[in-house]
Coordinates of C-alpha atoms in Angstrom, one line a residue:
X1008 CA 26.5 10.8 12.9
X1009 CA 24.1 7.4 12.3
X1010 CA 22.4 7.1 9.0
X1011 CA 18.8 7.4 9.5
X1012 CA 18.2 4.6 7.6
X1013 CA 14.3 5.2 6.6
X1014 CA 12.8 4.8 3.3
X1015 CA 11.7 7.8 2.5
X1016 CA 8.4 8.3 0.3
X1017 CA 9.1 8.4 -3.1
X1018 CA 7.8 11.8 -5.5
X1019 CA 5.2 9.6 -6.9
X1020 CA 3.5 8.0 -4.6
X1021 CA 3.5 11.5 -2.9
X1022 CA 2.1 12.8 -5.4
X1023 CA -0.3 10.3 -6.3
X1024 CA -1.7 10.1 -3.0
X1025 CA -2.4 14.2 -2.5
X1026 CA -4.3 13.7 -6.1
X1027 CA -6.4 10.8 -4.6
X1028 CA -7.5 13.2 -1.6
X1029 CA -7.6 16.3 -3.3
X1030 CA -9.2 19.5 -1.6
X1031 CA -9.9 17.5 1.3
X1032 CA -6.0 18.1 2.6
X1033 CA -7.2 21.9 2.6
X1034 CA -7.8 22.7 6.1
X1035 CA -7.2 19.3 7.4
X1036 CA -5.4 18.0 10.7
X1037 CA -3.0 15.7 9.3
X1038 CA -1.4 12.8 11.5
X1039 CA 2.1 11.2 10.2
X1040 CA 3.1 8.3 11.8
X1041 CA 6.7 7.1 11.2
X1042 CA 7.7 10.2 10.1
X1043 CA 11.0 10.0 9.0
X1044 CA 12.3 12.7 6.4
X1045 CA 8.9 14.4 7.1
X1046 CA 8.4 14.6 3.2
X1047 CA 5.0 14.1 2.7
X1048 CA 3.9 16.1 6.5
X1049 CA 5.9 19.0 4.6
X1050 CA 3.5 18.5 1.4
X1051 CA 0.5 17.9 3.2
X1052 CA 1.1 21.4 4.7
X1053 CA 2.3 22.6 0.9
X1054 CA -1.7 21.7 -0.1
X1055 CA -3.2 24.0 2.9
X1056 CA -3.6 21.0 6.0
X1057 CA -4.2 23.6 9.0
X1058 CA -2.0 21.1 11.4
X1059 CA 0.1 18.5 10.7
X1060 CA 1.3 16.3 13.8
X1061 CA 4.9 14.0 13.3
X1062 CA 5.6 10.9 14.5
X1063 CA 9.1 9.8 14.4
X1064 CA 11.1 7.7 17.3
X1065 CA 15.2 7.4 15.6
X1066 CA 16.7 10.6 17.5
X1067 CA 18.7 11.1 14.3
X1068 CA 15.6 11.7 12.0
X1069 CA 13.7 13.6 15.3
X1070 CA 16.8 15.9 15.1
X1071 CA 16.4 16.8 11.8
X1072 CA 12.7 17.0 11.6
X1073 CA 12.6 19.5 14.1
X1074 CA 15.4 21.7 12.8
X1075 CA 13.5 21.5 9.4
X1076 CA 10.2 22.3 10.7
X1077 CA 10.5 24.6 13.0
X1078 CA 12.8 26.9 11.7
X1079 CA 9.2 27.4 9.7
X1080 CA 7.6 29.7 12.6
X1081 CA 4.2 30.5 11.0
X1082 CA 3.4 26.6 11.2
X1083 CA 1.2 24.5 12.8
X1084 CA 3.2 21.5 13.7
X1085 CA 4.0 18.8 16.8
X1086 CA 6.3 16.7 16.7
X1087 CA 6.4 14.1 19.1
X1088 CA 9.2 11.8 19.6
X1089 CA 8.2 8.5 20.8
X1090 CA 7.1 5.0 19.5
X1091 CA 3.8 4.5 17.7
X1092 CA 2.2 2.8 19.8
X1093 CA 2.7 4.9 22.2
X1094 CA 2.1 8.6 20.3
X1095 CA -1.6 6.5 19.4
X1096 CA -2.5 6.1 22.9
X1097 CA -1.5 9.4 24.0
X1098 CA -3.1 11.5 21.3
X1099 CA -6.2 9.3 21.9
X1100 CA -5.8 10.2 25.4
X1101 CA -5.7 13.6 25.0
X1102 CA -8.8 13.3 22.7
X1103 CA -7.0 14.4 19.7
X1104 CA -8.4 13.7 15.9
X1105 CA -8.0 14.0 12.7
X1106 CA -8.8 14.2 9.4
X1107 CA -5.9 12.5 7.5
X1108 CA -3.6 9.9 9.4
X1109 CA -0.7 9.0 6.8
X1110 CA 1.5 5.6 8.2
X1111 CA 4.2 5.1 6.0
X1112 CA 5.9 1.8 8.8
X1113 CA 9.2 0.2 7.7
X1114 CA 8.5 -2.6 5.3
X1115 CA 8.6 -6.4 6.0
X1116 CA 8.0 -6.0 9.7
X1117 CA 4.2 -6.4 10.4
X1118 CA 3.3 -3.1 10.2
X1119 CA 0.4 -3.0 8.2
X1120 CA -0.8 -5.9 9.9
X1121 CA -0.5 -4.6 13.7
X1122 CA -2.0 -1.0 12.7
X1123 CA -5.5 -2.2 10.8
X1124 CA -5.5 -4.7 13.1
X1125 CA -4.6 -4.5 16.8
X1126 CA -4.0 -0.8 16.6
X1127 CA -7.3 -0.2 14.6
X1128 CA -9.4 0.7 17.3
X1129 CA -6.8 3.4 18.6
X1130 CA -6.6 4.9 15.0
X1131 CA -10.3 5.0 14.3
X1132 CA -10.6 6.8 17.5
X1133 CA -8.0 9.3 16.1
X1134 CA -9.7 9.5 13.0
X1135 CA -12.8 12.2 12.4
X1136 CA -16.1 10.5 11.2
X1137 CA -15.2 11.6 7.5
X1138 CA -11.1 10.7 8.3
X1139 CA -9.1 8.5 6.4
X1140 CA -6.4 6.2 6.9
X1141 CA -3.7 6.2 4.1
X1142 CA -1.0 3.5 4.6
X1143 CA 2.2 3.3 2.4
X1144 CA 3.0 -0.7 2.3
X1145 CA 4.8 -2.9 0.0
X1146 CA 2.8 -4.0 -2.4
X1147 CA 4.6 -7.8 -1.0
X1148 CA 2.9 -7.6 2.5
X1149 CA -0.7 -8.6 3.4
X1150 CA -3.5 -6.3 4.5
X1151 CA -6.6 -6.1 6.2
X1152 CA -9.5 -5.3 4.3
X1153 CA -11.4 -4.7 6.9
X1154 CA -12.6 -5.1 10.6
X1155 CA -14.9 -3.9 13.1
X1156 CA -12.9 -0.5 13.0
X1157 CA -11.5 0.2 9.9
X1158 CA -12.8 -0.8 6.1
X1159 CA -10.2 -0.6 3.1
X1160 CA -12.0 2.0 0.7
X1161 CA -9.2 1.4 -2.2
X1162 CA -5.7 0.3 -2.7
X1163 CA -3.2 2.0 -5.7
X1164 CA -0.1 0.5 -6.7
X1165 CA 2.9 2.2 -7.4
X1166 CA 5.7 0.5 -8.4
X1167 CA 6.7 -2.3 -5.3
X1168 CA 5.5 0.7 -3.0
X1169 CA 0.7 0.6 -2.7
X1170 CA -1.1 3.1 -0.9
X1171 CA -4.1 1.7 1.4
X1172 CA -7.4 4.0 1.8
X1173 CA -9.3 3.0 4.3
X1174 CA -12.4 4.6 6.4
X1175 CA -14.0 4.2 9.8
X1176 CA -15.8 1.5 9.2
X1177 CA -19.6 1.7 9.0
X1178 CA -19.0 5.3 6.3
X1179 CA -19.7 5.3 2.8
X1180 CA -16.1 4.6 0.8
X1181 CA -14.4 7.7 -1.2

């Protein structure tokens, strides 16, 4: 069996992120990009998210997600097995919207700039008006502060990991 080669979000980062978001998770529609092990989505469900959609492209991780999350029959969970760029286009075309979009892309591959740059239009289209994009990234990576679609509200550091919160541009920060 092939190694998943994923870097799971640490417990410290997960707890910090959800403590910052507080009660906004309750009843939320939650999109998890680069879902990996699904730890973040599972925590969103535990904290009362009404619906969770996970996007993962790695075949082994995808199989494991399906095994883990579909054993809990009462959950409103969708798992999309495709590249994040294609998944964003698909979801936007279907008119989906989310309260929270969480992205934990591979470090050191330019994903933060791509997500908050070239893909910002699609992400802002998928965010509800008061929604938030939560981007996990290496503190060594430069991230865009804002553009016409998304504005950086805040960044928190947890060791070598940073969590940046973006809002739709024109919407007041948290």
